[in-house]
Coordinates of C-alpha atoms and ligand atoms in Angstrom, one line a residue:
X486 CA 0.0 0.0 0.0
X487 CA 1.3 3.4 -1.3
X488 CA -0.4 6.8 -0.3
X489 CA 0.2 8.4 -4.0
X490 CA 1.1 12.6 -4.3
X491 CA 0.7 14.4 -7.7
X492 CA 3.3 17.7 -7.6
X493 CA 4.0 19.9 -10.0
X494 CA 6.5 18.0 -12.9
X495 CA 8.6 21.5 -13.7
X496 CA 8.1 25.1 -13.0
X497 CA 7.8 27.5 -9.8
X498 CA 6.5 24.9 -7.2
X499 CA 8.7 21.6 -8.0
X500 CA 11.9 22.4 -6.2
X501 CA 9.7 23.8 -3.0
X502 CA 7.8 20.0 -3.3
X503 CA 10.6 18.1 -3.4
X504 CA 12.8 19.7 -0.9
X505 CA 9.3 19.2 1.4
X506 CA 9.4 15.5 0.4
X507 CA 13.5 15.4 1.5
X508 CA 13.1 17.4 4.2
X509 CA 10.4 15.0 6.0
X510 CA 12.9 12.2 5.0
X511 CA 11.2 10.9 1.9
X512 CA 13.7 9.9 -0.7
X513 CA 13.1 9.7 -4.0
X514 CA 14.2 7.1 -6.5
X515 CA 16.5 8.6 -9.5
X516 CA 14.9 7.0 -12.2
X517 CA 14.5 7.6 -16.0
X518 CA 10.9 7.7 -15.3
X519 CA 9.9 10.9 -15.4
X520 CA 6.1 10.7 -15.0
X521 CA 6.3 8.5 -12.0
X522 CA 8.6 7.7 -9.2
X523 CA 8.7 6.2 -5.4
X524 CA 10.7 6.4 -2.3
X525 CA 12.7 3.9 -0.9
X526 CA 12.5 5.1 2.3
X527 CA 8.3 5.7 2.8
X528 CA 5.3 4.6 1.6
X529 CA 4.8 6.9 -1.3
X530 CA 4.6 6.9 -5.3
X531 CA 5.3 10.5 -6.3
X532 CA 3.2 11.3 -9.8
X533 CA 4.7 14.7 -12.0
X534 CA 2.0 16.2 -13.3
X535 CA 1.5 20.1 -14.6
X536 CA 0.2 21.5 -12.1
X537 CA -3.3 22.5 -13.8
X538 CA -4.2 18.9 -13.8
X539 CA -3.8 18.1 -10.0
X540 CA -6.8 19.2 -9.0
X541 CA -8.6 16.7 -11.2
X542 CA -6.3 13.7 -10.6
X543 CA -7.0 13.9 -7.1
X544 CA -10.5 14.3 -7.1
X545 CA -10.5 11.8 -9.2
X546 CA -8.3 9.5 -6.8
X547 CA -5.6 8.7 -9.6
X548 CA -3.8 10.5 -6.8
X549 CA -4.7 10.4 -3.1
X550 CA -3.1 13.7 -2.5
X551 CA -1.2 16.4 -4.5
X552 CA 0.7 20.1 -4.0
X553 CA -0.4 22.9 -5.7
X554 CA -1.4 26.9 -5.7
X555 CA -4.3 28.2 -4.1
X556 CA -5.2 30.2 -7.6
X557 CA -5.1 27.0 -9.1
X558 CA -6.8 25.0 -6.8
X559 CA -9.6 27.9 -6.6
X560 CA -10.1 28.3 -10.2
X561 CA -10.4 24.6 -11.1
X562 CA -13.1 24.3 -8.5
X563 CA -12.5 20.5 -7.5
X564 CA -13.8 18.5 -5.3
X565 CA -11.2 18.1 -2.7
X566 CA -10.0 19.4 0.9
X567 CA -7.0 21.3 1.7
X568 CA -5.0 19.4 4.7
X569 CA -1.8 22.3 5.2
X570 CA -0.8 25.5 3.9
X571 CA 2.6 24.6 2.7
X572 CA 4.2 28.5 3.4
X573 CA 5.9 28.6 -0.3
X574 CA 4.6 29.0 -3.7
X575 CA 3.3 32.5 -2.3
X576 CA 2.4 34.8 -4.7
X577 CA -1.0 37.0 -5.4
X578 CA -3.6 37.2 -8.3
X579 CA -4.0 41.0 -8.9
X580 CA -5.8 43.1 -11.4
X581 CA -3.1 45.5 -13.5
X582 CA -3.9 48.2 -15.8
X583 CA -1.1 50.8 -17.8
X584 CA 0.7 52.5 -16.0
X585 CA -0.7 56.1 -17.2
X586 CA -4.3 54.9 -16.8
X587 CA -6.3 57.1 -13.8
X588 CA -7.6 54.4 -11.6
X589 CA -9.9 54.6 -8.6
X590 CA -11.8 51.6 -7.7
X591 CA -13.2 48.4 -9.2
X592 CA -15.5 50.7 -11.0
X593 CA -12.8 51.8 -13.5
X594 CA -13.0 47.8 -14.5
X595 CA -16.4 48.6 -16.1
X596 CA -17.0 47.5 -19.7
X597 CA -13.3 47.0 -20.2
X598 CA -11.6 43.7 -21.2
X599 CA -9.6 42.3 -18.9
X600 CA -6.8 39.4 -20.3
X601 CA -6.5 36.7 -18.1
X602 CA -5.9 32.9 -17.4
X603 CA -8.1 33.1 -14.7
X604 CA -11.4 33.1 -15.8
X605 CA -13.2 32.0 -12.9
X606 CA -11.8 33.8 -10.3
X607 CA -12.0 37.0 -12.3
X608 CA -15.7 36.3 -13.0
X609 CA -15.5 35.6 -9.4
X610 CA -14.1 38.8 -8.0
X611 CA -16.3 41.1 -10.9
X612 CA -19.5 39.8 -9.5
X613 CA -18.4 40.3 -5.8
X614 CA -18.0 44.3 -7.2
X615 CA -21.1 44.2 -9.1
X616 CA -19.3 45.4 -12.3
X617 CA -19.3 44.5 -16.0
X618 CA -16.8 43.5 -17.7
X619 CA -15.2 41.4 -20.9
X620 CA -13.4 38.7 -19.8
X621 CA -10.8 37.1 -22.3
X622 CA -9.2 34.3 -21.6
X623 CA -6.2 33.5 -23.0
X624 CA -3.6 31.0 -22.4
X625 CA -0.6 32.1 -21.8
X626 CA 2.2 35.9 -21.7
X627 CA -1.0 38.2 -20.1
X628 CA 1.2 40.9 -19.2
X629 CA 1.7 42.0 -23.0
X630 CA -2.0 41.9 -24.0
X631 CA -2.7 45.6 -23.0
X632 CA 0.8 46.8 -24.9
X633 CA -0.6 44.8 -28.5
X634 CA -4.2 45.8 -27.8
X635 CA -5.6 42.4 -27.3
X636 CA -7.2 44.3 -23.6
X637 CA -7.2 47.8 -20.9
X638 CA -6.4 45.3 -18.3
X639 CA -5.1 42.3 -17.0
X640 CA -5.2 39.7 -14.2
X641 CA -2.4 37.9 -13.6
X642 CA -0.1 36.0 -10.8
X643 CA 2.6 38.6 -9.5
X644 CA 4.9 38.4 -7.1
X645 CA 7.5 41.2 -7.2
X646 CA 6.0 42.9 -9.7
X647 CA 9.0 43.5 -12.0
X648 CA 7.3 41.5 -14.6
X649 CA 4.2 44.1 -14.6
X650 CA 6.2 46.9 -14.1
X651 CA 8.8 45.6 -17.2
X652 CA 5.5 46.0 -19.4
X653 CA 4.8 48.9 -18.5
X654 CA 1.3 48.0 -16.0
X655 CA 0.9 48.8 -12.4
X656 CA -0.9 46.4 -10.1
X657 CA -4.4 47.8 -8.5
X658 CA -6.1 45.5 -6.9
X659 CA -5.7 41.9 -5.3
X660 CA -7.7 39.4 -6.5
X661 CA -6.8 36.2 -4.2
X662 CA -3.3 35.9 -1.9
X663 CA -1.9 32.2 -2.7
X664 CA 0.3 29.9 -1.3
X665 CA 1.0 26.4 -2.4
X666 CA -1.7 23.6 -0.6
X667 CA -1.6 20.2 -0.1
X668 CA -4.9 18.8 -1.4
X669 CA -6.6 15.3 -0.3
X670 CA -9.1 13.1 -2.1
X671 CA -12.5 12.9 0.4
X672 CA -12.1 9.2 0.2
X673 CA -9.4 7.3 1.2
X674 CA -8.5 3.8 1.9
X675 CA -7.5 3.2 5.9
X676 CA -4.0 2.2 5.1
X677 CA -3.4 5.3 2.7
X678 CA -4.9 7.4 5.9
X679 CA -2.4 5.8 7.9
X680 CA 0.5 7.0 6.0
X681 CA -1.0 10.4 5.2
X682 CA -1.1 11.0 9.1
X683 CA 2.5 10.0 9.2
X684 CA 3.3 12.5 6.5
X685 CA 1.4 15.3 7.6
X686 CA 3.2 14.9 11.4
X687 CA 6.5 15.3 9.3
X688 CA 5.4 18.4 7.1
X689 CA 4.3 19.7 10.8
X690 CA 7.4 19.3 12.6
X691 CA 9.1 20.7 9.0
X692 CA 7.1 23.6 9.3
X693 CA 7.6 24.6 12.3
X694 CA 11.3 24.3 12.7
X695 CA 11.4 26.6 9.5
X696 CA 9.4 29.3 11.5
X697 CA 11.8 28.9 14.1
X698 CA 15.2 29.4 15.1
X699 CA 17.6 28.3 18.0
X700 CA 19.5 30.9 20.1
X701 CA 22.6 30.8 22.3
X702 CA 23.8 33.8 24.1
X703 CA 25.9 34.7 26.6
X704 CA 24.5 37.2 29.6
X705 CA 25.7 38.3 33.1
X706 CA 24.1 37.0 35.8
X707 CA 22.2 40.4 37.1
X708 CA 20.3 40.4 33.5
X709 CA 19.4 36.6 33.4
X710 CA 15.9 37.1 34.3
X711 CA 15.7 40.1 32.0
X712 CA 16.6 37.7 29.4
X713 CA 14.3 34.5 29.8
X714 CA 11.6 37.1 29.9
X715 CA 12.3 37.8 26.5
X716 CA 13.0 34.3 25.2
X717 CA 9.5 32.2 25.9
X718 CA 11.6 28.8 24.6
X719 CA 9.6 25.3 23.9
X720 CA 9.1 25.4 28.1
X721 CA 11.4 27.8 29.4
X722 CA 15.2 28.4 28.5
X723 CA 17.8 26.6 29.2
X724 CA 20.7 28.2 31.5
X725 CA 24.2 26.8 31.8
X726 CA 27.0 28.4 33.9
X727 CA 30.0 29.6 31.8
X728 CA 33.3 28.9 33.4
X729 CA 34.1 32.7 34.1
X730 CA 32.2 33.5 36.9
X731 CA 29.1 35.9 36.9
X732 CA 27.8 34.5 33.5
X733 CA 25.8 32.0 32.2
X734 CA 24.9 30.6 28.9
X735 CA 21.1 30.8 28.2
X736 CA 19.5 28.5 25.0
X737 CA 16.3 28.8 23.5
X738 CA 14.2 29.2 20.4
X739 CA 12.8 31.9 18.5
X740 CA 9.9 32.4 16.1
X741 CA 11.5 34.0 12.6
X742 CA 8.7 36.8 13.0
X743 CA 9.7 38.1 16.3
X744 CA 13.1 37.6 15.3
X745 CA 15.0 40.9 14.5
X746 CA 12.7 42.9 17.4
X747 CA 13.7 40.2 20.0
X748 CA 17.5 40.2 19.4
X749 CA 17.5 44.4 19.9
X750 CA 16.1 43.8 22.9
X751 CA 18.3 41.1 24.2
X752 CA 21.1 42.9 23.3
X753 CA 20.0 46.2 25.0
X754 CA 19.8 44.2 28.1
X755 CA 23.0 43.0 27.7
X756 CA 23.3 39.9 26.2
X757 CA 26.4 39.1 24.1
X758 CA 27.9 36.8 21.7
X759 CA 24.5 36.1 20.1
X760 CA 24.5 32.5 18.0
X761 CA 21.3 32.0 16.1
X762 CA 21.4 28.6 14.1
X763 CA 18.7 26.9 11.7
X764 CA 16.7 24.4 13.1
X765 CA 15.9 20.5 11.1
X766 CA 13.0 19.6 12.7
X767 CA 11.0 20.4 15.5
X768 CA 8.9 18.0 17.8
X769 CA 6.4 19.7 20.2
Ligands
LIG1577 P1 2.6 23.9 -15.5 O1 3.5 23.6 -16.7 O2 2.8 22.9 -14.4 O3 1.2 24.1 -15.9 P2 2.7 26.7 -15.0 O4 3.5 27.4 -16.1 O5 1.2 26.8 -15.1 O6 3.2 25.2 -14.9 P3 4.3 28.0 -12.9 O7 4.6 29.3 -13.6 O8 5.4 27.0 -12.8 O9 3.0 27.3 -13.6 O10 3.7 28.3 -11.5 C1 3.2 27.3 -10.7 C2 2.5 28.0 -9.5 O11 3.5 28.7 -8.7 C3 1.5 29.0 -9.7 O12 0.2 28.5 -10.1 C4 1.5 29.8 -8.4 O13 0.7 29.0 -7.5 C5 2.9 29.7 -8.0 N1 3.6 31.0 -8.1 C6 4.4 31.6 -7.2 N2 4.9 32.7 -7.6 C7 4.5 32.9 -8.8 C8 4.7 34.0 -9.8 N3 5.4 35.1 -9.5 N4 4.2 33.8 -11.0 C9 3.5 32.7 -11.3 N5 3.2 31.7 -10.4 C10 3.7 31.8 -9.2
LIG1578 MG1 -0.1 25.4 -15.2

């Protein structure tokens, strides 16, 4: 019994899948096959699929579960749960119009066409703003319809924005904010259950030691409790003597958001010879 994952066979989210995969200690096999592989090490056939299609192979239960972008996942409109935001793959659907165009609000939208890939979501988002608009669909390279004429606007993935801005658009409004998912068939056999709970603990513990971050620092005595008040820990820090007398070592983890706003204050209250190191994997 194999619990079977479609992810995306090349593009933006296959190196963010497979490092997921390796990182909760799933290896994959190297073989010529590039459709299909497994692991050696876990119960799991690995499928490559674009990642347009996932949504349907797992609804379908060719897969049992796959990885793939919100947008897509939303636009496709399958039949299937999200388990975990995966925290990569982030990027937004936003609406873009030329850069010397006077734009307000959604209103400005009305009776124009707007290029897109996204079809559904755009129909979506129009309807949610009560306006009227031409939607053309088109496959593929949005961000050059309004410079050939083909639309007055666009909606289109983005992430920095250099791609809009390199074609001469600006972005003005968000359509959907999207991360990459992992996605789950309703039905699933007992066994594949089984190792999906296994796999979703590792992707947990994955998760959260990439949030976080271990800390070693050395402090005088008098400021100790200055110090654990600032650093929470996993159940409280961990204090060891130094051999020079009147200071101590003090361990502990960090969440990457707090991060830069925590070590200013430990260093104000004099800590010193700050270490901050990577965590593997984390176990709560
Ligand atoms: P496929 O050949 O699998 O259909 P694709 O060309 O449709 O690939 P990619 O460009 O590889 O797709 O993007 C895959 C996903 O990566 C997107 O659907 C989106 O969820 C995510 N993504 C993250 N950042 C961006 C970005 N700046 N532009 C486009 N997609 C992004
Ligand atoms: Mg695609």
């Amino acid at each position: 019994m194999r619990l079977k994952i479609a992810i995306q066979k090349s593009g933006r989210l296959y190196d963010d899948s497979v490092k997921l995969l390796k990182d909760c200690g799933i290896d994959l096999k190297n073989g010529v096959n590039k459709l299909k592989t497994e692991s050696d090490n876990f119960p799991m056939e690995i499928y490559f699929l674009r990642d347009d299609d996932i949504p349907q192979y797992v609804e379908d239960a060719v897969a049992d579960i796959g990885i793939v972008g919100e947008n897509v996942l939303y636009e496709k409109n399958k039949k299937v749960d999200i388990i975990e935001h995966l925290g990569f793959g982030k990027c937004r659907l936003s609406v873009a119009v030329g850069r010397s165009e006077q734009y307000t609000d959604c209103g400005d939208l009305r009776g124009k066409r707007i290029a897109t890939t996204y079809p559904v979501l755009v129909r979506q988002f129009l309807e949610k703003h009560k306006v009227d608009a031409d939607i053309h669909e088109i496959s593929g390279s949005v961000e050059i319809a309004p410079g050939i004429g083909l639309a007055d606007a666009i909606v289109d993935l983005v992430s920095s924005g250099s791609t809009l801005f390199m074609n001469g658009l600006k972005e003005v409004e968000t359509v959907l904010q999207s991360q990459a998912v992992l996605i789950r068939n309703g039905e699933m056999q007992e066994a594949q259950q089984q190792i999906l709970e296994k796999f979703l603990f590792r992707i947990r513990a994955v998760k959260k030691a990439r949030n976080t971050k271990y800390i070693l620092l050395n402090a005088p005595n008098e400021k100790l409790n200055e110090i654990i008040r600032l650093l929470p820990g996993m159940k409280s820090p961990t204090v060891l003597p130094l051999a020079e007398p009147g200071w101590s070592s003090v361990h502990s983890v960090l969440n990457e958001n707090d991060f830069w706003d925590i070590i200013e204050r430990l260093k104000e209250a004099g800590a010193q010879g700050i270490l901050v190191v990577p965590i593997e994997k984390m176990i709560l």
